[in-house]
Amino acid sequence: MPYEIKKVFASLPQVERGVSKILGGDPKGNSFLYTNGKCVILRNIDNPAVADIYTEHAHQVVVAKYAPSGFYVASGDVSGKLRIWDTTQKEHLLKYEYQPFAGKIKDIAWTEDSKRIAVVGEGREKFGAVFLWDSGSSVGEITGHNKVINSVDIKQTRPYRLVTGSDDNCAAFFEGPPFKFKFTIGDHGRFVNCVRFSPDGNRFATASADGQIFIYDGKTGEKICALGGSKAHDGGIYAISWSPDSTHLLSASGDKSSKIWDVSANSVISTFPMGSTVLDQQLGCLWQKDHLLSVSLSGYINYLDKNNPSKPLRVIKGHSKSIQCLTVHKNGGKSYIYSGSHDGHINYWDSETGENDSFSGKGHTNQVSRMTVDESGQLVSCSMDDTVRYTSLTLRDYSGQGVVKLDVQPKCVAVGPGGYAVVVCIGQVVLLKDQRKCFSLDCPGYEPEVVAVHPGGDTVAIGGVDGNVRIYSILGTTLKDEGKLLEAKGPVTDVAYSHDGAFLAVCDASKVVTVFNVADDYSENNVFYGHHAKIVCLAWSPDNEHFASGGMDMMVYVWTLSDPETRVKIQDAHRLHHVSSLAWLDEHTLVTTSHDASVKEWTITY
């Protein structure tokens, strides 16, 4: 096996303001799952750095739930496809696939014997379906609503009951199987966001955007009480989750807090204030064994601490938007991975443990396009907000750090020794020395795309959309065109010098990597074919013998310089998402990232 996956650093949940986010828990209480884009992410609840990603949906996945048996997961996407797949094997084999209605699936519920599934959402002519998991044949009708259904739950004890909550401000109560509509519950004044039965089946709760939670009898549907009297929260409530012993309820609200309720005493046990900004709104929650989880609008997952409500036990951070670029750097003996996403966030990851955090302070306000580390240990990043930032990797704080404002949007940045940096902008090349602009090449006569600086520090290679790489030399504070044109096979998408400066690798949109020999006046050394689509990124291994390329075909190839036929092919490195950036931690460890917002480490053996 020439390659194997070493680590997966998963993405955060994809959240949307004003929309509740459902976290699923496995029946044994060991793991939880959520969705981001086309992926379902399964994480160990005690050690969330252990993660697994399921990417077989062709569309954005909205919700996923474990079957009570624990052997299967049902996940539903925006097109109305429901996939039921195996959790016991790494391959996650598909068991069944159904299309209960055409439109977004918003919630899923299983009966306790794992045989029936209820699915609700925004269909065209119906908003819900309930059917047998193995045949898809209907076991009842979900009627009684005239708007999108947000939530569904099934009583986990016989006699079965089913309850739904909808944007028509009502909940509906069903008896079955076959499930038949019994009556509508119209106690709420706004959208009903979440309905949940207690694990023992004696009661169910409904939570709504009007800030109220009502408790009902699980068997008859009679109203028992309203938690907290007239208001349970000051904002809309997006999610509720019962404690395993059915005595307490956890609620998550847009008023930026979560609360634990003692249901029989109708009192608040503890309130968890989560912050004061919009991003601290609570959109989802889960009570798993003794773990209390909540999801903020920032995408962060908070582990709540019953003994100290003011501060979470831990907060899982990461990226919830697609990652555009990454770079690696050793700091104090540890290797760190730095990743920049298309919403301007830059995160750093400990490459061994997966512990990560974002930089503090106000940083980039738009997509981070390229990052690299200069000789003085600063992270140099360029972004679509028209700036290049220099951020100290020991402080990891943006404030009071160097920012260079550019006239046009930068696309790529490269650094060399002596405090030099070269930035390629739209129709312009800028030379920076010691964080200041000292030279700009306007109207170069071609559209520059990517740049690399020779480790020796005197030569710069700039790749253009016209399919050529031009060589410049740095003379003091100017760039001089050496008049050298290296031809690629198509529009250049990335260039990289090997660490010893002996070779220049160029990849292009025509699926080819060309390597030039620097000492031999940039003569063509070798051509590497294999990708099925545009190649977007390149990285040289520290051994200067191998380099990796990643493309739109979701492939990563590790090439051997001396022999184009000897290559390691990582297929579906990030399934259904193209690889956006690569870097090497050491000679045998490759880091890849992609638009699925996750980072993966691979062990490569030759």
mmCIF file of N, CA and C in Angstrom, residues 477-517:
data_model
loop_
_atom_site.group_PDB
_atom_site.id
_atom_site.type_symbol
_atom_site.label_atom_id
_atom_site.label_comp_id
_atom_site.label_asym_id
_atom_site.label_seq_id
_atom_site.Cartn_x
_atom_site.Cartn_y
_atom_site.Cartn_z
ATOM 1 N N THR A 477 15.559 46.950 -5.578
ATOM 2 C CA THR A 477 14.121 47.147 -5.363
ATOM 3 C C THR A 477 13.334 47.085 -6.663
ATOM 4 N N THR A 478 13.888 46.400 -7.664
ATOM 5 C CA THR A 478 13.123 46.269 -8.900
ATOM 6 C C THR A 478 13.115 44.824 -9.387
ATOM 7 N N LEU A 479 12.187 44.538 -10.284
ATOM 8 C CA LEU A 479 12.135 43.231 -10.943
ATOM 9 C C LEU A 479 12.573 43.444 -12.383
ATOM 10 N N LYS A 480 13.533 42.639 -12.826
ATOM 11 C CA LYS A 480 13.993 42.775 -14.203
ATOM 12 C C LYS A 480 13.602 41.523 -14.989
ATOM 13 N N ASP A 481 12.946 41.730 -16.129
ATOM 14 C CA ASP A 481 12.547 40.613 -16.982
ATOM 15 C C ASP A 481 13.784 40.048 -17.658
ATOM 16 N N GLU A 482 14.025 38.763 -17.452
ATOM 17 C CA GLU A 482 15.215 38.131 -18.028
ATOM 18 C C GLU A 482 14.982 37.742 -19.492
ATOM 19 N N GLY A 483 13.777 37.981 -19.969
ATOM 20 C CA GLY A 483 13.483 37.664 -21.370
ATOM 21 C C GLY A 483 13.401 36.177 -21.638
ATOM 22 N N LYS A 484 13.190 35.407 -20.565
ATOM 23 C CA LYS A 484 13.115 33.953 -20.730
ATOM 24 C C LYS A 484 11.656 33.484 -20.662
ATOM 25 N N LEU A 485 11.249 32.706 -21.662
ATOM 26 C CA LEU A 485 9.869 32.229 -21.726
ATOM 27 C C LEU A 485 9.874 30.710 -21.668
ATOM 28 N N LEU A 486 9.249 30.129 -20.621
ATOM 29 C CA LEU A 486 9.136 28.671 -20.548
ATOM 30 C C LEU A 486 7.706 28.309 -20.914
ATOM 31 N N GLU A 487 7.569 27.374 -21.847
ATOM 32 C CA GLU A 487 6.224 27.038 -22.306
ATOM 33 C C GLU A 487 5.635 25.870 -21.531
ATOM 34 N N ALA A 488 4.457 26.099 -20.960
ATOM 35 C CA ALA A 488 3.680 24.995 -20.376
ATOM 36 C C ALA A 488 2.736 24.486 -21.457
ATOM 37 N N LYS A 489 1.908 23.506 -21.085
ATOM 38 C CA LYS A 489 1.019 22.926 -22.095
ATOM 39 C C LYS A 489 -0.354 23.606 -22.120
ATOM 40 N N GLY A 490 -0.568 24.546 -21.203
ATOM 41 C CA GLY A 490 -1.851 25.236 -21.126
ATOM 42 C C GLY A 490 -1.744 26.348 -20.112
ATOM 43 N N PRO A 491 -2.847 27.065 -19.811
ATOM 44 C CA PRO A 491 -2.805 28.142 -18.807
ATOM 45 C C PRO A 491 -2.193 27.634 -17.501
ATOM 46 N N VAL A 492 -1.214 28.381 -16.972
ATOM 47 C CA VAL A 492 -0.462 27.920 -15.805
ATOM 48 C C VAL A 492 -1.316 28.097 -14.538
ATOM 49 N N THR A 493 -1.405 27.031 -13.725
ATOM 50 C CA THR A 493 -2.217 27.099 -12.514
ATOM 51 C C THR A 493 -1.375 27.101 -11.234
ATOM 52 N N ASP A 494 -0.137 26.623 -11.294
ATOM 53 C CA ASP A 494 0.748 26.716 -10.131
ATOM 54 C C ASP A 494 2.197 26.502 -10.574
ATOM 55 N N VAL A 495 3.126 27.126 -9.854
ATOM 56 C CA VAL A 495 4.564 26.921 -10.095
ATOM 57 C C VAL A 495 5.238 26.706 -8.738
ATOM 58 N N ALA A 496 6.282 25.884 -8.718
ATOM 59 C CA ALA A 496 6.991 25.652 -7.461
ATOM 60 C C ALA A 496 8.425 25.248 -7.735
ATOM 61 N N TYR A 497 9.358 25.888 -7.020
ATOM 62 C CA TYR A 497 10.767 25.483 -7.059
ATOM 63 C C TYR A 497 10.985 24.382 -6.032
ATOM 64 N N SER A 498 11.849 23.396 -6.377
ATOM 65 C CA SER A 498 12.207 22.391 -5.376
ATOM 66 C C SER A 498 13.032 23.079 -4.275
ATOM 67 N N HIS A 499 13.081 22.463 -3.093
ATOM 68 C CA HIS A 499 13.695 23.129 -1.939
ATOM 69 C C HIS A 499 15.187 23.398 -2.128
ATOM 70 N N ASP A 500 15.853 22.573 -2.950
ATOM 71 C CA ASP A 500 17.279 22.816 -3.204
ATOM 72 C C ASP A 500 17.470 23.764 -4.394
ATOM 73 N N GLY A 501 16.358 24.193 -4.999
ATOM 74 C CA GLY A 501 16.440 25.166 -6.089
ATOM 75 C C GLY A 501 16.879 24.589 -7.416
ATOM 76 N N ALA A 502 16.952 23.256 -7.534
ATOM 77 C CA ALA A 502 17.476 22.656 -8.765
ATOM 78 C C ALA A 502 16.429 22.570 -9.864
ATOM 79 N N PHE A 503 15.143 22.456 -9.483
ATOM 80 C CA PHE A 503 14.098 22.260 -10.490
ATOM 81 C C PHE A 503 12.922 23.207 -10.267
ATOM 82 N N LEU A 504 12.250 23.512 -11.368
ATOM 83 C CA LEU A 504 11.012 24.289 -11.310
ATOM 84 C C LEU A 504 9.894 23.423 -11.891
ATOM 85 N N ALA A 505 8.856 23.190 -11.078
ATOM 86 C CA ALA A 505 7.709 22.421 -11.572
ATOM 87 C C ALA A 505 6.583 23.386 -11.922
ATOM 88 N N VAL A 506 5.918 23.120 -13.053
ATOM 89 C CA VAL A 506 4.837 23.982 -13.528
ATOM 90 C C VAL A 506 3.645 23.088 -13.857
ATOM 91 N N CYS A 507 2.466 23.411 -13.288
ATOM 92 C CA CYS A 507 1.289 22.636 -13.683
ATOM 93 C C CYS A 507 0.304 23.553 -14.393
ATOM 94 N N ASP A 508 -0.548 22.954 -15.219
ATOM 95 C CA ASP A 508 -1.402 23.791 -16.064
ATOM 96 C C ASP A 508 -2.806 23.214 -16.178
ATOM 97 N N ALA A 509 -3.662 23.970 -16.828
ATOM 98 C CA ALA A 509 -5.068 23.583 -16.971
ATOM 99 C C ALA A 509 -5.231 22.448 -17.982
ATOM 100 N N SER A 510 -4.162 22.126 -18.705
ATOM 101 C CA SER A 510 -4.253 21.029 -19.676
ATOM 102 C C SER A 510 -3.801 19.701 -19.085
ATOM 103 N N LYS A 511 -3.880 19.579 -17.755
ATOM 104 C CA LYS A 511 -3.676 18.307 -17.055
ATOM 105 C C LYS A 511 -2.235 17.803 -17.053
ATOM 106 N N VAL A 512 -1.282 18.702 -17.275
ATOM 107 C CA VAL A 512 0.117 18.262 -17.379
ATOM 108 C C VAL A 512 0.989 18.994 -16.357
ATOM 109 N N VAL A 513 1.979 18.263 -15.802
ATOM 110 C CA VAL A 513 3.017 18.906 -14.997
ATOM 111 C C VAL A 513 4.314 18.847 -15.790
ATOM 112 N N THR A 514 4.965 19.988 -15.952
ATOM 113 C CA THR A 514 6.255 20.049 -16.657
ATOM 114 C C THR A 514 7.321 20.473 -15.652
ATOM 115 N N VAL A 515 8.455 19.773 -15.655
ATOM 116 C CA VAL A 515 9.544 20.133 -14.743
ATOM 117 C C VAL A 515 10.732 20.640 -15.560
ATOM 118 N N PHE A 516 11.260 21.806 -15.162
ATOM 119 C CA PHE A 516 12.400 22.423 -15.852
ATOM 120 C C PHE A 516 13.636 22.348 -14.971
ATOM 121 N N ASN A 517 14.786 22.138 -15.622
ATOM 122 C CA ASN A 517 16.051 22.058 -14.909
ATOM 123 C C ASN A 517 16.649 23.464 -14.809
#
